[in-house]
Structures are given as C-alpha cells and as structure tokens.
Amino acid sequence: MYTVLGSTRNRTLRVIWTLEELGVPYNQIAEMPGSRDAKVYSKTGKVPALILDGEVFTDSIAIIYFLSDRHNGLTFPTGSLDRLRMDGHINFLLEEFDSLLWVAAKNSFINPPAYRVEAVKPVLKWEFERSLKRLEDRFQGDYLMGDTFTIADILATHCLNWAINAKFPEANTTLKNYAKRCRGRQAYKRSLADT
Ligand SMILES: N[C@@H](CCC(=O)N[C@@H](CS)C(=O)NCC(=O)O)C(=O)O
C-alpha cells in the first residue's frame, strides 16, 4: 500500500490526484511542508513524499511518472512519440510555470526575510504572462495531449491553481475553461477530501 506524505494544499495534490485517477488505494499523512511532523517521515520535511516498502521517495514529478508507468494510465509507452510530446509539455510546465511560482513563493514566505527580494516579482509575473500564451499554443484538443488526459494535465492544473493563490496574472478564457474541465473530473474532486 502506498503512503503519501503531504496535503493537497501544496504539490502533494499532483500525487493524490494521480492515485485517484488510477484508482489505486493509498494512505495519506497530511503533514505541513517542512514541519517537524513531516520530518518524522522524510528527512527534509519536503512534501510530497511517497512511502513504499519502508523507503521514502521525493519529488512530485518523479512520483507521478512512477505511478502512471507502474499502473499503465495517464501516460504513453516509453520510446513512443506521444511520450516524447507529453514529456515536452511537462518540461515546459516545470520551467515556465512551476519554477516561476516557486521563486515567487521563496521570495514571499519561504526564505528568511533577509533573503527575500520583492523586486523580482514583476519579472516573474511578466514571464508568467508570456508562459500562459505559450501554454495555450500547446493545446491539441480538450487536454494537452488531445483527447487523452495525462499527468501533464495534472501538473498544468496544479500550477494554474497555484497561480490563482499567488495572485499571478490571470489565465485567458481558453485556459480557464481547460482548468475548469480538469477540475470537473471526479478523481480531482475525490482528491480534495483532505481540505
Ligand atoms: N521538486 C519538489 C519540490 C518539493 C517542495 O519544495 N515542496 C514544498 C511544498 S509544495 C515544501 O515541502 N516546502 C517546504 C520546504 O521547502 O521546506 C517536488 O516537486 O515535489
């Protein structure tokens, strides 16, 4: 049985949502990121972490790749062109969405006050606005990979949710409708049971 460390208020949503989509049972320990309670399970206290066979595995993207490969869903076979396309979306989202949001968070409340730079935020928001347009250009249908919902959509929706909370530039109608479609999935709704 999988155990997931973290709550869906942070990147842990990616893992819980993946498990719900795959219909795989799991336990959840909803500790706060970086907290002493989280460090009981995972050395750095970083979330999410996946605990399996007594071992702790970190990093949301590595975990959702592992789960989707292992349970044959939400992805494409390794070595296929679809896999290459999906991996391209995931790399794009990490570089152009996750990293901007993470740098903003570090400069808002994660880093000690002496190591926060307010002036970086307009730059991040400008880059983010550009990334929104680039994401829109990547669509092939209802989802990033056309008709097939994949882990790339889980990452994209999580980043769009995060951007709303961080008060980053708003998505346009196409992206708003896309996020709404993804959030309308039953597995997404089930994954929020801990909130
Ligand atoms: N690359 C990692 C980042 C993990 C991460 O930084 N998680 C945040 C919460 S979303 C955290 O645990 N922060 C607490 C800290 O940095 O001490 C992933 O995708 O899982």
Coordinates of N, CA and C and ligand atoms in Angstrom, one line a residue:
M1 N 0.8 -1.2 0.0 CA 0.0 0.0 0.0 C 0.9 1.3 0.0
Y2 N 0.5 2.2 -0.8 CA 1.3 3.5 -0.9 C 0.9 4.4 0.3
T3 N 1.8 5.1 0.8 CA 1.5 6.2 1.8 C 2.1 7.4 1.2
V4 N 1.2 8.5 1.2 CA 1.6 9.8 0.7 C 1.7 10.8 1.8
L5 N 2.9 11.4 1.9 CA 3.1 12.5 2.9 C 2.8 13.8 2.3
G6 N 1.9 14.6 2.9 CA 1.5 15.9 2.5 C 0.0 16.1 2.3
S7 N -0.4 17.4 2.2 CA -1.8 17.6 2.0 C -2.0 18.2 0.6
T8 N -3.2 18.2 0.1 CA -3.4 18.7 -1.3 C -3.4 20.2 -1.4
R9 N -3.0 20.9 -0.3 CA -2.9 22.3 -0.4 C -1.5 22.7 -1.1
N10 N -0.7 21.7 -1.4 CA 0.6 22.0 -2.0 C 0.8 21.0 -3.1
R11 N 2.1 20.8 -3.5 CA 2.3 20.0 -4.7 C 1.9 18.5 -4.5
T12 N 1.5 18.1 -3.2 CA 1.0 16.8 -3.0 C -0.2 16.5 -3.8
L13 N -1.0 17.6 -4.1 CA -2.2 17.4 -4.9 C -1.9 16.5 -6.2
R14 N -0.7 16.8 -6.8 CA -0.3 16.1 -8.0 C -0.3 14.6 -7.8
V15 N 0.2 14.1 -6.7 CA 0.3 12.7 -6.4 C -1.0 12.1 -6.0
I16 N -1.8 12.8 -5.1 CA -3.1 12.3 -4.7 C -4.0 12.2 -5.9
W17 N -4.0 13.2 -6.7 CA -4.9 13.2 -7.9 C -4.5 12.1 -8.9
T18 N -3.2 11.9 -9.1 CA -2.8 10.8 -9.9 C -3.3 9.4 -9.4
L19 N -3.1 9.2 -8.1 CA -3.6 8.0 -7.5 C -5.1 7.8 -7.7
E20 N -5.8 8.9 -7.5 CA -7.3 8.8 -7.6 C -7.7 8.5 -9.1
E21 N -7.0 9.1 -10.0 CA -7.3 8.8 -11.4 C -7.0 7.4 -11.8
L22 N -5.9 6.8 -11.2 CA -5.5 5.5 -11.5 C -6.4 4.4 -10.7
G23 N -7.1 4.9 -9.7 CA -7.9 4.0 -8.9 C -7.1 3.1 -8.0
V24 N -6.0 3.6 -7.5 CA -5.1 2.8 -6.7 C -5.3 3.3 -5.2
P25 N -5.4 2.3 -4.3 CA -5.6 2.7 -2.9 C -4.3 3.3 -2.3
Y26 N -4.5 4.1 -1.3 CA -3.3 4.7 -0.6 C -3.7 5.3 0.7
N27 N -2.7 5.5 1.6 CA -3.0 6.2 2.8 C -2.3 7.6 2.7
Q28 N -2.9 8.5 3.5 CA -2.3 9.9 3.4 C -2.0 10.4 4.8
I29 N -0.8 11.0 4.9 CA -0.4 11.6 6.2 C -0.2 13.1 5.8
A30 N -1.2 13.9 6.2 CA -1.3 15.3 5.7 C -0.5 16.2 6.6
E31 N 0.8 16.0 6.7 CA 1.6 17.0 7.5 C 2.0 18.2 6.7
M32 N 2.3 19.3 7.4 CA 2.6 20.6 6.7 C 4.0 20.5 6.2
P33 N 4.3 21.2 5.0 CA 5.6 21.2 4.4 C 6.7 21.7 5.4
G34 N 7.8 21.0 5.5 CA 8.9 21.5 6.3 C 8.7 21.4 7.8
S35 N 7.5 20.8 8.2 CA 7.2 20.8 9.6 C 8.0 19.7 10.3
R36 N 8.1 19.8 11.7 CA 8.8 18.8 12.4 C 8.1 17.4 12.3
D37 N 6.7 17.5 12.2 CA 6.0 16.3 12.0 C 6.3 15.6 10.6
A38 N 6.5 16.4 9.6 CA 6.8 15.9 8.3 C 8.2 15.3 8.3
K39 N 9.1 15.9 9.1 CA 10.5 15.4 9.2 C 10.6 14.0 9.9
V40 N 9.5 13.7 10.6 CA 9.5 12.3 11.2 C 9.5 11.3 10.1
Y41 N 8.9 11.6 9.0 CA 8.8 10.6 7.9 C 9.8 10.8 6.8
S42 N 10.1 12.1 6.5 CA 11.0 12.4 5.4 C 12.1 13.4 5.9
K43 N 13.4 13.1 5.7 CA 14.5 13.8 6.3 C 14.3 15.4 6.2
T44 N 14.0 15.8 4.9 CA 14.0 17.3 4.7 C 12.6 17.9 5.1
G45 N 11.6 17.1 5.3 CA 10.3 17.6 5.5 C 9.6 18.1 4.3
K46 N 10.3 17.9 3.1 CA 9.7 18.3 1.8 C 8.5 17.4 1.5
V47 N 7.4 18.0 1.0 CA 6.3 17.2 0.5 C 6.0 17.6 -1.0
P48 N 5.5 16.6 -1.7 CA 5.1 15.3 -1.3 C 6.2 14.3 -1.2
A49 N 6.0 13.3 -0.4 CA 6.8 12.1 -0.5 C 6.0 10.9 -0.5
L50 N 6.5 9.9 -1.2 CA 5.8 8.6 -1.3 C 6.5 7.6 -0.5
I51 N 5.8 6.9 0.4 CA 6.5 5.9 1.3 C 6.0 4.5 0.8
L52 N 7.0 3.7 0.4 CA 6.7 2.4 -0.2 C 7.8 1.4 0.3
D53 N 7.3 0.3 0.8 CA 8.2 -0.7 1.3 C 9.3 -0.2 2.3
G54 N 8.8 0.8 3.1 CA 9.7 1.3 4.1 C 10.7 2.4 3.6
E55 N 10.6 2.7 2.3 CA 11.5 3.7 1.7 C 10.8 4.9 1.3
V56 N 11.5 6.1 1.5 CA 10.8 7.4 1.2 C 11.3 7.9 -0.1
F57 N 10.4 8.3 -1.0 CA 10.7 8.8 -2.4 C 10.1 10.2 -2.5
T58 N 11.0 11.1 -2.9 CA 10.5 12.5 -3.0 C 10.4 13.0 -4.5
D59 N 9.9 14.2 -4.6 CA 9.7 14.9 -5.9 C 8.5 14.5 -6.7
S60 N 7.5 15.4 -6.7 CA 6.2 15.1 -7.2 C 6.3 14.5 -8.7
I61 N 7.1 15.1 -9.5 CA 7.1 14.6 -10.9 C 7.6 13.2 -11.1
A62 N 8.7 13.0 -10.3 CA 9.3 11.6 -10.4 C 8.2 10.6 -9.8
I63 N 7.5 11.0 -8.8 CA 6.5 10.1 -8.2 C 5.3 9.9 -9.2
I64 N 4.8 10.9 -9.9 CA 3.7 10.7 -10.7 C 4.1 9.9 -12.0
Y65 N 5.3 10.1 -12.5 CA 5.8 9.3 -13.6 C 5.8 7.8 -13.2
F66 N 6.4 7.6 -12.0 CA 6.5 6.2 -11.5 C 5.1 5.6 -11.4
L67 N 4.1 6.3 -10.8 CA 2.8 5.7 -10.6 C 2.1 5.5 -11.9
S68 N 2.2 6.4 -12.9 CA 1.5 6.3 -14.1 C 2.1 5.1 -15.0
D69 N 3.4 5.0 -14.9 CA 4.1 3.9 -15.6 C 3.7 2.6 -15.0
R70 N 3.8 2.6 -13.7 CA 3.5 1.3 -13.0 C 2.1 0.8 -13.1
H71 N 1.2 1.7 -13.2 CA -0.2 1.3 -13.2 C -0.9 1.5 -14.6
N72 N 0.0 1.8 -15.6 CA -0.5 1.9 -17.0 C -1.6 2.8 -17.2
G73 N -1.5 4.0 -16.8 CA -2.5 5.0 -17.1 C -1.9 6.4 -17.1
L74 N -2.6 7.4 -17.7 CA -2.3 8.8 -17.7 C -1.0 9.1 -18.4
T75 N -0.4 8.2 -19.2 CA 0.8 8.4 -19.8 C 0.8 7.6 -21.1
F76 N 2.0 7.5 -21.8 CA 2.2 6.7 -23.0 C 3.4 5.9 -22.9
P77 N 3.6 4.8 -23.7 CA 4.7 3.9 -23.5 C 6.0 4.7 -23.7
T78 N 7.1 4.4 -22.9 CA 8.4 5.0 -23.1 C 8.9 4.7 -24.5
G79 N 9.5 5.6 -25.2 CA 10.0 5.4 -26.5 C 9.0 5.7 -27.6
S80 N 7.8 6.1 -27.2 CA 6.8 6.5 -28.2 C 6.8 8.0 -28.5
L81 N 6.4 8.4 -29.6 CA 6.3 9.8 -29.9 C 5.4 10.6 -29.0
D82 N 4.3 9.9 -28.6 CA 3.4 10.6 -27.7 C 4.1 10.8 -26.3
R83 N 4.9 9.9 -25.9 CA 5.6 10.1 -24.7 C 6.5 11.3 -24.8
L84 N 7.2 11.4 -25.9 CA 8.1 12.5 -26.2 C 7.4 13.8 -26.1
R85 N 6.2 13.8 -26.7 CA 5.3 15.1 -26.7 C 4.9 15.4 -25.3
M86 N 4.4 14.4 -24.6 CA 4.0 14.6 -23.2 C 5.1 15.1 -22.3
D87 N 6.3 14.5 -22.5 CA 7.5 14.9 -21.7 C 7.9 16.3 -22.0
G88 N 7.7 16.7 -23.3 CA 8.0 18.1 -23.6 C 7.0 19.1 -22.9
H89 N 5.7 18.7 -22.8 CA 4.8 19.6 -22.0 C 5.2 19.7 -20.5
I90 N 5.6 18.5 -20.0 CA 6.0 18.5 -18.6 C 7.2 19.4 -18.3
N91 N 8.2 19.2 -19.2 CA 9.4 20.1 -19.0 C 9.1 21.6 -19.2
F92 N 8.2 21.9 -20.1 CA 7.8 23.3 -20.3 C 7.1 23.8 -19.0
L93 N 6.2 23.0 -18.5 CA 5.5 23.4 -17.3 C 6.4 23.6 -16.1
L94 N 7.4 22.7 -16.0 CA 8.3 22.9 -14.9 C 9.1 24.1 -15.0
E95 N 9.6 24.4 -16.2 CA 10.5 25.6 -16.4 C 9.7 26.9 -16.4
E96 N 8.5 26.9 -17.0 CA 7.8 28.2 -17.3 C 6.7 28.4 -16.3
F97 N 6.3 27.5 -15.5 CA 5.2 27.7 -14.6 C 5.7 27.4 -13.1
D98 N 6.0 26.1 -12.9 CA 6.4 25.7 -11.5 C 7.6 26.6 -11.0
S99 N 8.6 26.8 -11.8 CA 9.8 27.5 -11.3 C 9.5 28.9 -11.0
L100 N 8.7 29.6 -11.8 CA 8.3 31.0 -11.5 C 7.5 31.1 -10.2
L101 N 6.6 30.2 -10.1 CA 5.7 30.3 -8.9 C 6.6 29.9 -7.6
W102 N 7.5 29.0 -7.8 CA 8.4 28.6 -6.6 C 9.3 29.7 -6.2
V103 N 9.9 30.4 -7.2 CA 10.8 31.6 -6.9 C 10.0 32.7 -6.2
A104 N 8.7 32.9 -6.7 CA 7.9 33.9 -6.1 C 7.6 33.5 -4.6
A105 N 7.3 32.2 -4.4 CA 7.0 31.8 -3.0 C 8.2 31.9 -2.1
K106 N 9.4 31.6 -2.6 CA 10.6 31.7 -1.8 C 10.8 33.1 -1.4
N107 N 10.5 34.1 -2.4 CA 10.7 35.5 -2.1 C 9.6 36.1 -1.3
S108 N 8.6 35.3 -1.0 CA 7.4 35.9 -0.3 C 7.4 35.4 1.2
F109 N 7.5 34.0 1.3 CA 7.3 33.5 2.7 C 8.2 32.3 3.0
I110 N 8.9 31.7 2.0 CA 9.7 30.5 2.3 C 11.1 30.9 2.9
N111 N 11.8 31.8 2.2 CA 13.1 32.2 2.6 C 13.1 33.1 3.9
P112 N 14.2 33.1 4.6 CA 14.2 34.1 5.8 C 14.1 35.5 5.2
P113 N 13.4 36.4 5.9 CA 13.2 37.8 5.4 C 14.4 38.4 4.8
A114 N 15.6 38.2 5.3 CA 16.8 38.9 4.7 C 17.1 38.4 3.3
Y115 N 16.5 37.3 3.0 CA 16.8 36.7 1.7 C 15.6 36.7 0.7
R116 N 14.8 37.6 0.9 CA 13.6 37.8 0.0 C 13.8 39.1 -0.8
V117 N 13.6 39.0 -2.1 CA 13.7 40.2 -2.9 C 12.4 40.5 -3.6
E118 N 11.8 41.6 -3.1 CA 10.4 42.0 -3.7 C 10.5 42.3 -5.2
A119 N 11.6 42.9 -5.5 CA 11.8 43.4 -6.9 C 11.7 42.4 -8.0
V120 N 11.9 41.1 -7.6 CA 11.9 40.0 -8.6 C 10.5 39.7 -9.1
K121 N 9.5 40.1 -8.3 CA 8.1 39.6 -8.6 C 7.6 40.2 -9.9
P122 N 7.7 41.5 -10.2 CA 7.2 41.9 -11.5 C 7.8 41.1 -12.7
V123 N 9.1 40.8 -12.5 CA 9.8 40.0 -13.6 C 9.1 38.6 -13.8
L124 N 8.9 38.0 -12.6 CA 8.2 36.6 -12.6 C 6.8 36.7 -13.2
K125 N 6.1 37.7 -12.9 CA 4.7 37.9 -13.4 C 4.7 38.1 -14.9
W126 N 5.6 38.9 -15.3 CA 5.7 39.2 -16.8 C 6.1 37.9 -17.5
E127 N 7.0 37.2 -17.0 CA 7.4 35.9 -17.6 C 6.2 34.9 -17.6
F128 N 5.5 34.9 -16.5 CA 4.3 34.0 -16.4 C 3.3 34.3 -17.4
E129 N 3.0 35.6 -17.6 CA 2.0 36.0 -18.6 C 2.4 35.5 -20.0
R130 N 3.7 35.6 -20.3 CA 4.2 35.0 -21.6 C 4.0 33.5 -21.6
S131 N 4.2 32.8 -20.5 CA 4.1 31.4 -20.4 C 2.6 30.9 -20.6
L132 N 1.7 31.8 -20.1 CA 0.3 31.4 -20.3 C 0.0 31.4 -21.8
K133 N 0.5 32.3 -22.5 CA 0.2 32.3 -24.0 C 0.8 31.1 -24.7
R134 N 2.0 30.8 -24.2 CA 2.7 29.6 -24.8 C 2.0 28.3 -24.5
L135 N 1.4 28.3 -23.3 CA 0.7 27.0 -22.9 C -0.5 26.9 -23.8
E136 N -1.2 28.0 -24.1 CA -2.4 27.9 -24.9 C -2.0 27.4 -26.3
D137 N -0.9 27.8 -26.8 CA -0.5 27.3 -28.1 C -0.2 25.8 -28.2
R138 N 0.0 25.2 -27.0 CA 0.3 23.8 -27.0 C -0.9 22.9 -27.1
F139 N -2.1 23.4 -27.0 CA -3.3 22.6 -26.9 C -3.6 21.9 -28.2
Q140 N -4.0 20.7 -28.1 CA -4.4 19.9 -29.3 C -5.9 19.5 -29.3
G141 N -6.5 19.8 -28.2 CA -7.9 19.4 -28.0 C -8.4 19.7 -26.6
D142 N -9.2 18.9 -26.0 CA -9.6 19.2 -24.7 C -8.5 19.2 -23.7
Y143 N -7.5 18.4 -23.9 CA -6.4 18.2 -23.0 C -5.0 18.5 -23.7
L144 N -4.0 18.6 -23.0 CA -2.7 18.9 -23.6 C -2.3 17.9 -24.7
M145 N -2.7 16.6 -24.4 CA -2.4 15.5 -25.4 C -3.7 15.2 -26.2
G146 N -4.5 16.2 -26.4 CA -5.7 15.9 -27.3 C -6.8 15.3 -26.4
D147 N -7.3 14.1 -26.8 CA -8.5 13.6 -26.1 C -8.0 12.9 -24.8
T148 N -6.7 12.6 -24.7 CA -6.2 11.8 -23.5 C -5.8 12.7 -22.4
F149 N -6.4 12.5 -21.2 CA -6.0 13.2 -20.0 C -4.7 12.5 -19.5
T150 N -3.7 13.3 -19.2 CA -2.4 12.7 -18.7 C -1.9 13.4 -17.5
I151 N -0.7 12.9 -17.0 CA -0.1 13.6 -15.9 C 0.3 15.0 -16.2
A152 N 0.5 15.3 -17.5 CA 0.8 16.7 -17.9 C -0.3 17.6 -17.5
D153 N -1.6 17.1 -17.7 CA -2.7 18.0 -17.3 C -2.8 18.1 -15.8
I154 N -2.4 17.1 -15.1 CA -2.4 17.2 -13.6 C -1.4 18.3 -13.2
L155 N -0.2 18.3 -13.8 CA 0.7 19.3 -13.4 C 0.3 20.7 -13.9
A156 N -0.3 20.8 -15.1 CA -0.8 22.1 -15.6 C -1.9 22.7 -14.7
T157 N -2.8 21.9 -14.3 CA -3.9 22.3 -13.5 C -3.4 22.8 -12.1
H158 N -2.5 22.0 -11.5 CA -2.0 22.3 -10.2 C -1.3 23.7 -10.3
C159 N -0.5 23.9 -11.4 CA 0.2 25.2 -11.5 C -0.8 26.4 -11.7
L160 N -1.9 26.1 -12.5 CA -2.9 27.2 -12.7 C -3.6 27.5 -11.4
N161 N -3.9 26.4 -10.5 CA -4.4 26.7 -9.2 C -3.5 27.5 -8.3
W162 N -2.2 27.1 -8.4 CA -1.2 27.8 -7.6 C -1.1 29.3 -8.0
A163 N -1.2 29.5 -9.3 CA -1.1 30.9 -9.8 C -2.2 31.8 -9.3
I164 N -3.4 31.2 -9.1 CA -4.5 31.9 -8.6 C -4.2 32.3 -7.2
N165 N -3.8 31.4 -6.4 CA -3.5 31.6 -5.0 C -2.3 32.7 -4.8
A166 N -1.4 32.6 -5.7 CA -0.2 33.5 -5.7 C -0.5 34.9 -6.3
K167 N -1.8 35.1 -6.8 CA -2.2 36.3 -7.4 C -1.3 36.7 -8.6
F168 N -1.0 35.6 -9.4 CA -0.2 35.8 -10.6 C -1.2 36.2 -11.7
P169 N -0.7 36.7 -12.9 CA -1.6 37.1 -14.0 C -2.7 36.0 -14.3
E170 N -3.9 36.5 -14.6 CA -5.0 35.5 -14.8 C -4.9 34.8 -16.2
A171 N -5.3 33.6 -16.2 CA -5.4 32.9 -17.5 C -6.5 33.4 -18.3
N172 N -6.4 33.3 -19.6 CA -7.5 33.7 -20.5 C -8.6 32.7 -20.5
T173 N -9.6 33.0 -21.3 CA -10.8 32.1 -21.3 C -10.5 30.7 -21.7
T174 N -9.7 30.5 -22.7 CA -9.4 29.1 -23.1 C -8.8 28.3 -22.0
L175 N -7.8 28.9 -21.3 CA -7.1 28.2 -20.2 C -8.0 28.0 -19.0
K176 N -8.8 29.0 -18.8 CA -9.8 28.9 -17.6 C -10.7 27.8 -17.9
N177 N -11.2 27.7 -19.1 CA -12.2 26.6 -19.4 C -11.5 25.2 -19.3
Y178 N -10.2 25.2 -19.8 CA -9.4 23.9 -19.7 C -9.3 23.5 -18.2
A179 N -8.9 24.5 -17.3 CA -8.7 24.2 -15.9 C -10.0 23.7 -15.3
K180 N -11.1 24.4 -15.7 CA -12.4 24.0 -15.2 C -12.8 22.6 -15.6
R181 N -12.4 22.2 -16.8 CA -12.7 20.8 -17.3 C -11.9 19.8 -16.5
C182 N -10.6 20.2 -16.2 CA -9.8 19.2 -15.4 C -10.3 19.1 -14.0
R183 N -10.7 20.3 -13.4 CA -11.2 20.3 -12.0 C -12.5 19.6 -11.9
G184 N -13.2 19.5 -13.0 CA -14.5 18.8 -13.0 C -14.5 17.3 -12.9
R185 N -13.3 16.8 -13.1 CA -13.1 15.3 -13.1 C -13.4 14.8 -11.6
Q186 N -14.0 13.6 -11.6 CA -14.4 13.0 -10.3 C -13.2 12.8 -9.4
A187 N -12.1 12.3 -10.1 CA -10.9 12.0 -9.3 C -10.3 13.2 -8.7
Y188 N -10.4 14.4 -9.4 CA -9.9 15.7 -8.8 C -10.7 16.0 -7.5
K189 N -12.0 15.8 -7.7 CA -12.9 16.2 -6.5 C -12.6 15.2 -5.3
R190 N -12.4 13.9 -5.6 CA -12.1 13.0 -4.5 C -10.8 13.3 -3.9
S191 N -9.9 13.8 -4.7 CA -8.5 14.0 -4.1 C -8.6 15.2 -3.1
L192 N -9.6 16.1 -3.2 CA -9.6 17.2 -2.3 C -10.3 16.9 -0.9
A193 N -10.5 15.6 -0.7 CA -11.2 15.2 0.5 C -10.5 15.7 1.8
D194 N -9.2 15.9 1.7 CA -8.5 16.3 2.9 C -8.5 17.8 3.2
T195 N -9.2 18.6 2.3 CA -9.1 20.1 2.5 C -10.3 20.6 3.3
Ligands
LIG1 N1 10.6 19.5 -6.6 C1 9.8 19.1 -5.4 C2 9.6 20.3 -4.6 C3 9.0 19.9 -3.2 C4 8.7 21.1 -2.4 O1 9.5 22.1 -2.3 N2 7.6 21.1 -1.7 C5 7.2 22.2 -0.9 C6 5.7 22.2 -0.7 S1 4.9 22.3 -2.3 C7 7.8 22.0 0.5 O2 7.9 20.9 1.0 N3 8.3 23.1 1.1 C8 8.9 23.1 2.4 C9 10.3 23.5 2.3 O3 10.8 23.8 1.3 O4 10.9 23.3 3.4 C10 8.5 18.4 -5.8 O5 8.0 18.6 -7.0 O6 8.0 17.6 -5.1

